[in-house]
mmCIF file of C-alpha atoms and ligand atoms in Angstrom:
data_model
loop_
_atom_site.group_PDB
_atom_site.id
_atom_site.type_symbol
_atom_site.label_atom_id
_atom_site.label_comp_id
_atom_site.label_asym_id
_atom_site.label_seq_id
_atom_site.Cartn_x
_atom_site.Cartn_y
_atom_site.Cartn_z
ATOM 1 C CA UNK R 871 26.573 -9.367 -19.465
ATOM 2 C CA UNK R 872 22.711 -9.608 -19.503
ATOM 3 C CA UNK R 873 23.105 -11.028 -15.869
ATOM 4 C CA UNK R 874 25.483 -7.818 -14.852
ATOM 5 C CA UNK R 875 22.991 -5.248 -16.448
ATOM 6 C CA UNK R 876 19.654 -7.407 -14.246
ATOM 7 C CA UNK R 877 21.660 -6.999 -11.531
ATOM 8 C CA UNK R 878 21.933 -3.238 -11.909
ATOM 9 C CA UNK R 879 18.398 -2.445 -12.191
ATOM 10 C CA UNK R 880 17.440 -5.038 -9.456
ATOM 11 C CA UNK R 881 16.182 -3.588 -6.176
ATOM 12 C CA UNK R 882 18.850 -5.512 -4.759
ATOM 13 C CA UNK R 883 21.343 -3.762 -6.127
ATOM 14 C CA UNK R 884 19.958 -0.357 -4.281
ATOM 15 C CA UNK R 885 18.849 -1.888 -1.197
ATOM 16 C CA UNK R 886 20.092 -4.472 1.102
ATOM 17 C CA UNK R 887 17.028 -5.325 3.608
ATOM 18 C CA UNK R 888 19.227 -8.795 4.735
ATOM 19 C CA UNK R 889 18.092 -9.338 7.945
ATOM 20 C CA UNK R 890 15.299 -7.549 8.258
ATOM 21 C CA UNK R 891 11.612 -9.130 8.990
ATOM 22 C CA UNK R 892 8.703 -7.141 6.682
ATOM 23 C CA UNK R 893 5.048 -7.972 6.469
ATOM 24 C CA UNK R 894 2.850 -6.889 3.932
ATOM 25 C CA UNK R 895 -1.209 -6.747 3.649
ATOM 26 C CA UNK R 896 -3.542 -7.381 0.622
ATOM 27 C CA UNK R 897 -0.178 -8.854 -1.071
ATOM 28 C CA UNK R 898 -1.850 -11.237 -2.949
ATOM 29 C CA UNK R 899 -2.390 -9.098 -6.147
ATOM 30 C CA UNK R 900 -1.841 -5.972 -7.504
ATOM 31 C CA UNK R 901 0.565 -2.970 -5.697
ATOM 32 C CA UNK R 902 0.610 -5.485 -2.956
ATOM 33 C CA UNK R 903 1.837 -7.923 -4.674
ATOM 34 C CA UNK R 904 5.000 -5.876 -6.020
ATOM 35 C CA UNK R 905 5.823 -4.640 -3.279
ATOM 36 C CA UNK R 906 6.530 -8.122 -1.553
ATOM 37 C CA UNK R 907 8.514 -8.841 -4.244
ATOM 38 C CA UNK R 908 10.369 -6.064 -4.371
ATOM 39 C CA UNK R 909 10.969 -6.229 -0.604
ATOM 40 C CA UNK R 910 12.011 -9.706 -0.404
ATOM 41 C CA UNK R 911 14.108 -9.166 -4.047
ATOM 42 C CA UNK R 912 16.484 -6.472 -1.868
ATOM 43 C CA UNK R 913 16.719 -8.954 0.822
ATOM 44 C CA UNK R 914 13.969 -8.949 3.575
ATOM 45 C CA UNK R 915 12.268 -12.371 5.132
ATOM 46 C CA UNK R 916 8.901 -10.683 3.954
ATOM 47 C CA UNK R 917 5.738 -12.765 5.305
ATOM 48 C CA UNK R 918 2.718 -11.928 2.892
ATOM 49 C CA UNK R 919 -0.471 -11.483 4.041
ATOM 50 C CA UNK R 920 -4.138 -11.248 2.115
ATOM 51 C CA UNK R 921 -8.279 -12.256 2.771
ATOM 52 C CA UNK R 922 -7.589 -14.382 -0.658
ATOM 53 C CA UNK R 923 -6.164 -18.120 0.565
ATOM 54 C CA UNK R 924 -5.814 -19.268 -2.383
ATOM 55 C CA UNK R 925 -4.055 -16.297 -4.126
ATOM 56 C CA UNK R 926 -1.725 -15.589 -1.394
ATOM 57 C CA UNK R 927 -0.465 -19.394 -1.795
ATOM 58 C CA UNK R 928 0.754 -18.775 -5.370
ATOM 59 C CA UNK R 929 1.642 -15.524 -5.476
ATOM 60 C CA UNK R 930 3.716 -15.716 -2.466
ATOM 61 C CA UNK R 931 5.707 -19.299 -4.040
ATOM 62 C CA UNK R 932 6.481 -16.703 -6.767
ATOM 63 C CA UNK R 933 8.422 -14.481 -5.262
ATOM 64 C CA UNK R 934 9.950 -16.218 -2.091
ATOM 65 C CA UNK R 935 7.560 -14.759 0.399
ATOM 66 C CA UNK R 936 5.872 -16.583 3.554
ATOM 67 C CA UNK R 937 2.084 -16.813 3.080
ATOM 68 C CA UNK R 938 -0.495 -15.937 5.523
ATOM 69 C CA UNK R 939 -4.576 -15.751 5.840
ATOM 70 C CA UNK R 940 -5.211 -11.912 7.192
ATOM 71 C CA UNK R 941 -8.523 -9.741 6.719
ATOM 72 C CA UNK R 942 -7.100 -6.798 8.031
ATOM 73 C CA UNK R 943 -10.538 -6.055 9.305
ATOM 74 C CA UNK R 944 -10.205 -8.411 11.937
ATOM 75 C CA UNK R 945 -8.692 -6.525 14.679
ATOM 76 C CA UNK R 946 -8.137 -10.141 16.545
ATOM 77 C CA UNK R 947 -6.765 -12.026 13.193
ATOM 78 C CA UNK R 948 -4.203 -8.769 12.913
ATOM 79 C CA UNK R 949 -3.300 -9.561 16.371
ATOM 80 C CA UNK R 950 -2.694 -13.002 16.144
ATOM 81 C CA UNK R 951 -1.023 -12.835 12.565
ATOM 82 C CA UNK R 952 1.684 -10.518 14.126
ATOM 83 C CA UNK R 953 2.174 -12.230 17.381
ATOM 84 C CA UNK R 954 2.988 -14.913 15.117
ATOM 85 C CA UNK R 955 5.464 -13.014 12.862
ATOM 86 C CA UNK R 956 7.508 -12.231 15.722
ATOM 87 C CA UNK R 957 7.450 -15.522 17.022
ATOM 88 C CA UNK R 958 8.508 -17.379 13.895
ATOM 89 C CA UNK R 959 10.897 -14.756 12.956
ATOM 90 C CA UNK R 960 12.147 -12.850 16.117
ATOM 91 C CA UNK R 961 10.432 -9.423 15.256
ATOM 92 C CA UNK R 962 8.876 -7.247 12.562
ATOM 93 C CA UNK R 963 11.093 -4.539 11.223
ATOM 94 C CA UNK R 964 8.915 -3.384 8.698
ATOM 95 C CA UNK R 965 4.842 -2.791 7.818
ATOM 96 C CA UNK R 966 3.353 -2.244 4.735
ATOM 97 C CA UNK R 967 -0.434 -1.286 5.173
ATOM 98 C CA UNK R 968 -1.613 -2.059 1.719
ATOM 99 C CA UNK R 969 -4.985 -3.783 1.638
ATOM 100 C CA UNK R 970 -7.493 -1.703 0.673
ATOM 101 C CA UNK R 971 -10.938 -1.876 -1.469
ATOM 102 C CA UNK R 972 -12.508 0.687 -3.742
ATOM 103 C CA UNK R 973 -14.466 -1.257 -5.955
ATOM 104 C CA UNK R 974 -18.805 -1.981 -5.384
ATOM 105 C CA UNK R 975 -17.820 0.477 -2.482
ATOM 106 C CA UNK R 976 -18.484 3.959 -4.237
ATOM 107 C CA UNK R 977 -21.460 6.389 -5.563
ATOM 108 C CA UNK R 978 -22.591 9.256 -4.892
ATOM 109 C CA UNK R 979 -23.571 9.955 -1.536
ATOM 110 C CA UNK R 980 -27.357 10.441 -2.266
ATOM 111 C CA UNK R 981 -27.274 6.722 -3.126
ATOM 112 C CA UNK R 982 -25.479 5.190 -0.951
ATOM 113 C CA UNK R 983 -25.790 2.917 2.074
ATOM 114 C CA UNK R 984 -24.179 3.013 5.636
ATOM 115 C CA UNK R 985 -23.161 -0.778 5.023
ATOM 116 C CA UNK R 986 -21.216 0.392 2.061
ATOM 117 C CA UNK R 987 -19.915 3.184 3.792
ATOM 118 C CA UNK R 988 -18.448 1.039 6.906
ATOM 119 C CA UNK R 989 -17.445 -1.944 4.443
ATOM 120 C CA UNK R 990 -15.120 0.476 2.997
ATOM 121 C CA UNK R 991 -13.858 2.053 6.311
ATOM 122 C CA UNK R 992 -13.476 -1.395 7.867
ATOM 123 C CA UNK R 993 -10.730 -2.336 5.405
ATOM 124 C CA UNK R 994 -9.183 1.073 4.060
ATOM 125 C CA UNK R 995 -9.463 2.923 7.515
ATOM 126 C CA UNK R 996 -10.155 0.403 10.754
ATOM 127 C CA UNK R 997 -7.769 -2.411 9.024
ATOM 128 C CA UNK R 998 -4.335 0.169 8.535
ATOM 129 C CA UNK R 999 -5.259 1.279 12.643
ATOM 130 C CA UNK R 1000 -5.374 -2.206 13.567
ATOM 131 C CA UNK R 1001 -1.953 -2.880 12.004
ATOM 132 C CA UNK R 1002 0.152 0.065 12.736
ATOM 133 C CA UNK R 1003 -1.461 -0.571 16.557
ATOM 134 C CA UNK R 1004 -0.233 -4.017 16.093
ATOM 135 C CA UNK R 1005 3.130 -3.345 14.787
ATOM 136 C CA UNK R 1006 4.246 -0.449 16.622
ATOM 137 C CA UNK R 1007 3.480 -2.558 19.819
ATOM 138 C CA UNK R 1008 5.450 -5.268 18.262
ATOM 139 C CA UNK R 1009 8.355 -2.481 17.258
ATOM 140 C CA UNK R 1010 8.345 -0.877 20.816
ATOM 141 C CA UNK R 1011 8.354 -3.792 22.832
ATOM 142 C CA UNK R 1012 11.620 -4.981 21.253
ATOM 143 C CA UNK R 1013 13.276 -1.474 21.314
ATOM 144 C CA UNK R 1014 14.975 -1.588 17.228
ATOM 145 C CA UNK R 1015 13.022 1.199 15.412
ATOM 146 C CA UNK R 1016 11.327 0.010 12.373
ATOM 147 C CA UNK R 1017 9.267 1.301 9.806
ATOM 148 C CA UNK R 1018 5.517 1.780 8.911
ATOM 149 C CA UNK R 1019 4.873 2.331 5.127
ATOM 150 C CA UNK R 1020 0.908 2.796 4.518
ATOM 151 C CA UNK R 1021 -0.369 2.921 0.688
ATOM 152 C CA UNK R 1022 -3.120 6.348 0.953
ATOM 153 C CA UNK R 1023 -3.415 7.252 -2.306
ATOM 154 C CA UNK R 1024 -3.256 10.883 -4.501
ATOM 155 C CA UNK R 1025 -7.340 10.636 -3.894
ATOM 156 C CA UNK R 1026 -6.459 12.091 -0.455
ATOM 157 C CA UNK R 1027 -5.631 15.023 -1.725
ATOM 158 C CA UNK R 1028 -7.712 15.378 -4.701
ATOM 159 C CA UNK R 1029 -11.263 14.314 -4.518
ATOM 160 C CA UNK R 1030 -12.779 12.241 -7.366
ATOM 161 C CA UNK R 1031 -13.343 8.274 -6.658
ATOM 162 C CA UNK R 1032 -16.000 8.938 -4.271
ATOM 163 C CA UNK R 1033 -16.918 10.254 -0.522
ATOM 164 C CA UNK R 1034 -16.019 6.837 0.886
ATOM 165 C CA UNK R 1035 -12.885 6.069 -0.841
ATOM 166 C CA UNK R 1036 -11.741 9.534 -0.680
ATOM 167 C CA UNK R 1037 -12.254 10.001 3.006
ATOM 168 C CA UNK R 1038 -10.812 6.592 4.067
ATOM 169 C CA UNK R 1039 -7.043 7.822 2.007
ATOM 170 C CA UNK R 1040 -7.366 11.112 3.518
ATOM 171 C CA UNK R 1041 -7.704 9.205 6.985
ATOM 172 C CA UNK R 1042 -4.914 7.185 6.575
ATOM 173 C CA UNK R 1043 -2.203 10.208 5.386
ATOM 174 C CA UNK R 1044 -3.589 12.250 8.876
ATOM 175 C CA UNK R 1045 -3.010 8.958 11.010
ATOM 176 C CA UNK R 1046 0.565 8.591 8.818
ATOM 177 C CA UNK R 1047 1.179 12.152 10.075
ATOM 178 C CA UNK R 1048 0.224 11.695 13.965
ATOM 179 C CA UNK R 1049 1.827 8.686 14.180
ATOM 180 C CA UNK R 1050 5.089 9.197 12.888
ATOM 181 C CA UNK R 1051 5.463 12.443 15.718
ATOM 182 C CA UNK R 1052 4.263 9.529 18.179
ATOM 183 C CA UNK R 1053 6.898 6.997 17.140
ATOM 184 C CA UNK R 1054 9.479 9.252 16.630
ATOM 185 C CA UNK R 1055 10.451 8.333 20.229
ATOM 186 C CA UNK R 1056 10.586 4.933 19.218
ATOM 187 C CA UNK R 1057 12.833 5.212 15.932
ATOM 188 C CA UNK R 1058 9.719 4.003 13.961
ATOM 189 C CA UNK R 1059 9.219 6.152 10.640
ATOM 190 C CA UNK R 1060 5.755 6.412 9.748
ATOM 191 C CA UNK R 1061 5.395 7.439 5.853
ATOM 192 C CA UNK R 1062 3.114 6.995 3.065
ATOM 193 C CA UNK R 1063 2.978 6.402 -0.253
ATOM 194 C CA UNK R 1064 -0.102 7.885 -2.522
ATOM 195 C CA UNK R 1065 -0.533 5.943 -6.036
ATOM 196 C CA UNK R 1066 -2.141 7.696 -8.728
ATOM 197 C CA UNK R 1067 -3.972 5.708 -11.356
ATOM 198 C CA UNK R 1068 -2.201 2.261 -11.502
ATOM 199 C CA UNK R 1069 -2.473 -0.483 -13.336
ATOM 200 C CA UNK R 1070 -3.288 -3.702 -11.755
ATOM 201 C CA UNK R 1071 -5.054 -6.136 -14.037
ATOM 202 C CA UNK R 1072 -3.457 -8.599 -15.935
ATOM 203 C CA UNK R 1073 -1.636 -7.188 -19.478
ATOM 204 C CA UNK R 1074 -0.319 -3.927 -20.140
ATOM 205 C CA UNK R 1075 -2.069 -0.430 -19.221
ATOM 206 C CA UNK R 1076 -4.526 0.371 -22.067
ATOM 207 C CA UNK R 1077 -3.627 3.644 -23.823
ATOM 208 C CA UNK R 1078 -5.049 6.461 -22.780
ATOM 209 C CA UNK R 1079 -7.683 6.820 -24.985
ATOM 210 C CA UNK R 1080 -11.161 7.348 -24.408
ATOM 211 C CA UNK R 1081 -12.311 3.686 -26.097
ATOM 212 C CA UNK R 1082 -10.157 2.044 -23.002
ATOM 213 C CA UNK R 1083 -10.885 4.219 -20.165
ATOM 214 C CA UNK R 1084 -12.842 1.845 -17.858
ATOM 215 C CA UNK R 1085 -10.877 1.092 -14.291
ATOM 216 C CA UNK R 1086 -11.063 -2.792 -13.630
ATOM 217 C CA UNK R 1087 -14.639 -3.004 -14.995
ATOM 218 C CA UNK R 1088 -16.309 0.171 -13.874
ATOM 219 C CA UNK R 1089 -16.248 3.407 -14.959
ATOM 220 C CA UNK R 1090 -14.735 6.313 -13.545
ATOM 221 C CA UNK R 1091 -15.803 9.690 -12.595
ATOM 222 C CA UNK R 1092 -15.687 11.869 -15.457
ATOM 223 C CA UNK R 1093 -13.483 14.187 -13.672
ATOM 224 C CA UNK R 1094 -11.092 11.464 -12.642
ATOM 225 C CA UNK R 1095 -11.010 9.979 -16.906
ATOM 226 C CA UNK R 1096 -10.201 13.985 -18.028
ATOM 227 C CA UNK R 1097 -7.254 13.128 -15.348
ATOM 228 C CA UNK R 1098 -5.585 10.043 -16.313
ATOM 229 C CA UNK R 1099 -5.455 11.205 -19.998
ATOM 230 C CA UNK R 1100 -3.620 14.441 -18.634
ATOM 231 C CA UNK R 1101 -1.027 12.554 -16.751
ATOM 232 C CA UNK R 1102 2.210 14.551 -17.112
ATOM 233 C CA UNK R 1103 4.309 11.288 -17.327
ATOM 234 C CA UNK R 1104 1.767 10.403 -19.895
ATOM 235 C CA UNK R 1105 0.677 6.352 -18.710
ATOM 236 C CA UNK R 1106 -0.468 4.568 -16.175
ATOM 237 C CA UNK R 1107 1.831 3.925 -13.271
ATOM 238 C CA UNK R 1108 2.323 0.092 -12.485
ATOM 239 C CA UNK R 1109 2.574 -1.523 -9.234
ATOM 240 C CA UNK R 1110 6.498 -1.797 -9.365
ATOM 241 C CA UNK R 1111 6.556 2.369 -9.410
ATOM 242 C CA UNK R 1112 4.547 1.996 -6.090
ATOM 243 C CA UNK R 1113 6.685 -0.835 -5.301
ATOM 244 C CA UNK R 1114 10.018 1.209 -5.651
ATOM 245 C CA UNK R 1115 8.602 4.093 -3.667
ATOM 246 C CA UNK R 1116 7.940 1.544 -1.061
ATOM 247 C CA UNK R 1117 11.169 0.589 -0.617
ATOM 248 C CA UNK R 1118 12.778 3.511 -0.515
ATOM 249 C CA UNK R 1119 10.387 4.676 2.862
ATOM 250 C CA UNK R 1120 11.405 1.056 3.967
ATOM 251 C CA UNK R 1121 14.981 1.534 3.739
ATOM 252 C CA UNK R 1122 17.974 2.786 5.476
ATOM 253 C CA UNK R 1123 17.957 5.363 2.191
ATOM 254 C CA UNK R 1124 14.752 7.646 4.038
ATOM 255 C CA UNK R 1125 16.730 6.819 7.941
ATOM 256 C CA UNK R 1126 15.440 10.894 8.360
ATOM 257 C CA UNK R 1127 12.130 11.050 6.307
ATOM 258 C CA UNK R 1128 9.068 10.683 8.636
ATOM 259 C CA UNK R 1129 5.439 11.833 8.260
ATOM 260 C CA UNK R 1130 5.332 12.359 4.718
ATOM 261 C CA UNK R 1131 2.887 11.293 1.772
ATOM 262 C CA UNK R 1132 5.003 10.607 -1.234
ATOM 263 C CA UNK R 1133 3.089 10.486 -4.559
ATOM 264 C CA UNK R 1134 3.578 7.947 -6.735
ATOM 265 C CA UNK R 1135 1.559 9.322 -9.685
ATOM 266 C CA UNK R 1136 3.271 10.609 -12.564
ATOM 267 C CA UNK R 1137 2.899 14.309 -12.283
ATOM 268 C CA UNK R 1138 -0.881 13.866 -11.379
ATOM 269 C CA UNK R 1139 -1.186 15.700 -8.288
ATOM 270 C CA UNK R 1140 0.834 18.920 -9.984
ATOM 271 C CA UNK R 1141 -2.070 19.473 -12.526
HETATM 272 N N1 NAD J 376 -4.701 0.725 -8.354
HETATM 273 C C1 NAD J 376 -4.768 2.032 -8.197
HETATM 274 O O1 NAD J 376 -4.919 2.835 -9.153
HETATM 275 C C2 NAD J 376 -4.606 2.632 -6.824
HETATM 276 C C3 NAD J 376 -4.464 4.036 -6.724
HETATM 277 C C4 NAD J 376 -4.308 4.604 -5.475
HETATM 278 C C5 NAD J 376 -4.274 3.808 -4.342
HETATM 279 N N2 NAD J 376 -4.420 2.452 -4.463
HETATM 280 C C6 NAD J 376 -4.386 1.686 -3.213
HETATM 281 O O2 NAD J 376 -3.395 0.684 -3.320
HETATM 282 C C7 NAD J 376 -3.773 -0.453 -2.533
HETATM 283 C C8 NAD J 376 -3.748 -1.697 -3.415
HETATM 284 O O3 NAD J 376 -4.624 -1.473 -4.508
HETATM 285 P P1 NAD J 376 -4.669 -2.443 -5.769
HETATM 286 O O4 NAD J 376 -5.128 -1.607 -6.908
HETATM 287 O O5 NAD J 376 -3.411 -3.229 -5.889
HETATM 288 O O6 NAD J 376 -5.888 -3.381 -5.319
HETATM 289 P P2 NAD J 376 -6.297 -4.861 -5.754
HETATM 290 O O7 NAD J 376 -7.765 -4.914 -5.621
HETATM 291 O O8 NAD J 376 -5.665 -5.259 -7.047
HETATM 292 O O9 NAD J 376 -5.628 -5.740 -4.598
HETATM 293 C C9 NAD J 376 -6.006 -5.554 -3.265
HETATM 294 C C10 NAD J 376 -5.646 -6.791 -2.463
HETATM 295 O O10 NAD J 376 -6.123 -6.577 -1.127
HETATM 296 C C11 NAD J 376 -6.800 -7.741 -0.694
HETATM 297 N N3 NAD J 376 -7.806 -7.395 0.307
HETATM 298 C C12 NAD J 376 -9.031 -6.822 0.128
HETATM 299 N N4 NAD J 376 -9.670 -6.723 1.295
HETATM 300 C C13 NAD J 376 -8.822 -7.219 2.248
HETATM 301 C C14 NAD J 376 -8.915 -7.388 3.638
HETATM 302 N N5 NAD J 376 -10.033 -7.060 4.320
HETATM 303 N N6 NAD J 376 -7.850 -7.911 4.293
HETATM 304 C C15 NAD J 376 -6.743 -8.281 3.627
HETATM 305 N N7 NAD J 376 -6.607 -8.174 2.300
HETATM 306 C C16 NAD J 376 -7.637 -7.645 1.617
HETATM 307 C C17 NAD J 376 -7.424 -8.349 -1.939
HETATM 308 O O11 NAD J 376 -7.709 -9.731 -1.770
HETATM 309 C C18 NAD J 376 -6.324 -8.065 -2.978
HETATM 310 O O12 NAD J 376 -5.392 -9.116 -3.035
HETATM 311 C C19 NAD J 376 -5.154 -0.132 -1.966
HETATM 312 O O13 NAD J 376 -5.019 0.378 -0.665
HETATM 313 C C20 NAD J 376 -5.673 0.935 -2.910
HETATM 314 O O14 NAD J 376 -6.630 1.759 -2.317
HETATM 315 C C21 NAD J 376 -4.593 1.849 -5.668
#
């Protein structure tokens, strides 16, 4: 009985992604992290990818995925990592652009420094072009479709983490849009998903009082903190609502969705 009602609410029982070859970026933690999982729960061969050796290596034994070294910053490593997907595994069906930093890479502008400026970009910006350049070569060369799923976030649309940050999300939903009417030729959906505040460290979200409110060690914009605490759905999101979303723009289920930003956020962006 417990077993029949699991099954129900298991991705699996949505989604069947048998057959099909996914790779994922900065899956060694976090959003990342559950969305592997939930890929390779409905059925996919998913190969995880993250900068972190170490991390990738366990969290991928977790959950069944193949683990591999990629700082998506590397336009050769990106290169090389999916020239080897397709080799081992006989093509790439589906990419999920999800490494990204925010962290010791904000302030306000005033303050701060071009190095921080193109750290960020390198990852959140230059690393999702290298990829979707990757895969969609990949995709066209062997003529099946696929699908691009890149993680932007509601801070696209709504300023507040900082000029970097902010500018690097609203990059990646304008190259989402461009590519998918460049793909469409191709069959290969381009979509993205937009996360509102999520919780990714260990333990459950704190409430959302104002004792709690610090993001993964540093504080939020005060504009940002009035925000969370106003969330419609009234909590955090976790990485398995991202992770859902994820699938669904990965799926069979969104065959005529392309070129859309789909917020994952809990009523934020309505506010
Ligand atoms: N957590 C949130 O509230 C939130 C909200 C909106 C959007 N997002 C976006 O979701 C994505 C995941 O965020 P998260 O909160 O899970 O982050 P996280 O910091 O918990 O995990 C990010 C992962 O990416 C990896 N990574 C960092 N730089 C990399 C690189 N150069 N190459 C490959 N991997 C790299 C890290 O090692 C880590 O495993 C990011 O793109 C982030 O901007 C997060």
């Amino acid at each position: 009985m417990a077993e029949q009602s699991r099954a129900k609410t298991s991705p699996a029982a949505w989604v069947d992604l048998r057959g099909k070859v996914a790779l994922v970026t900065g899956a060694a933690r976090g959003i990342g992290q559950a969305i592997a999982a939930t890929l390779s729960a409905a059925g996919a061969t998913v190969v995880a990818t993250d900068l972190d050796a170490k991390s990738i290596g366990e969290s991928a034994a977790v959950s069944g995925c193949h683990p591999m070294v990629l700082n998506v910053a590397d336009e050769n490593a990106v290169d090389s990592v999916i020239a080897a997907v397709v080799e081992r595994h006989g093509g790439l069906d589906i990419l999920v652009n999800n490494a990204g930093v925010y962290l010791g890479f904000g302030g306000p502008i005033a303050d701060m420094k071009t190095e921080t400026w193109r750290g960020l970009m390198s990852v959140n910006l230059d690393g999702v072009f290298y990829c979707c350049r990757a895969g969609a070569r990949a995709m066209i060369r062997r003529g099946q479709g696929g699908r691009i799923v890149n993680v932007a976030s509601t801070q696209a649309v709504t300023p507040g983490v900082g000029v970097s940050y902010d500018s690097s999300k609203a990059a990646v939903v304008q190259m989402t849009r461009t590519l998918a009417l460049e793909l469409a030729q191709y069959r290969i959906n381009v979509n993205a998903v937009a996360p509102g505040a999520t919780w990714v460290q260990p333990g459950d979200a704190p409430p959302l009082g104002p004792e709690t409110l610090t993001f993964t060690g540093e504080p939020l914009n005060d504009q940002v903190l009035d925000r969370i605490r106003r969330i419609p759905l009234g909590h955090w999101g976790a990485p398995e609502d991202v992770a859902k979303a994820t699938l669904f723009l990965a799926s069979p289920m969104s065959d005529f969705v392309t070129g859309i930003y789909l917020p994952v956020d809990g009523g934020w962006l309505v506010l």
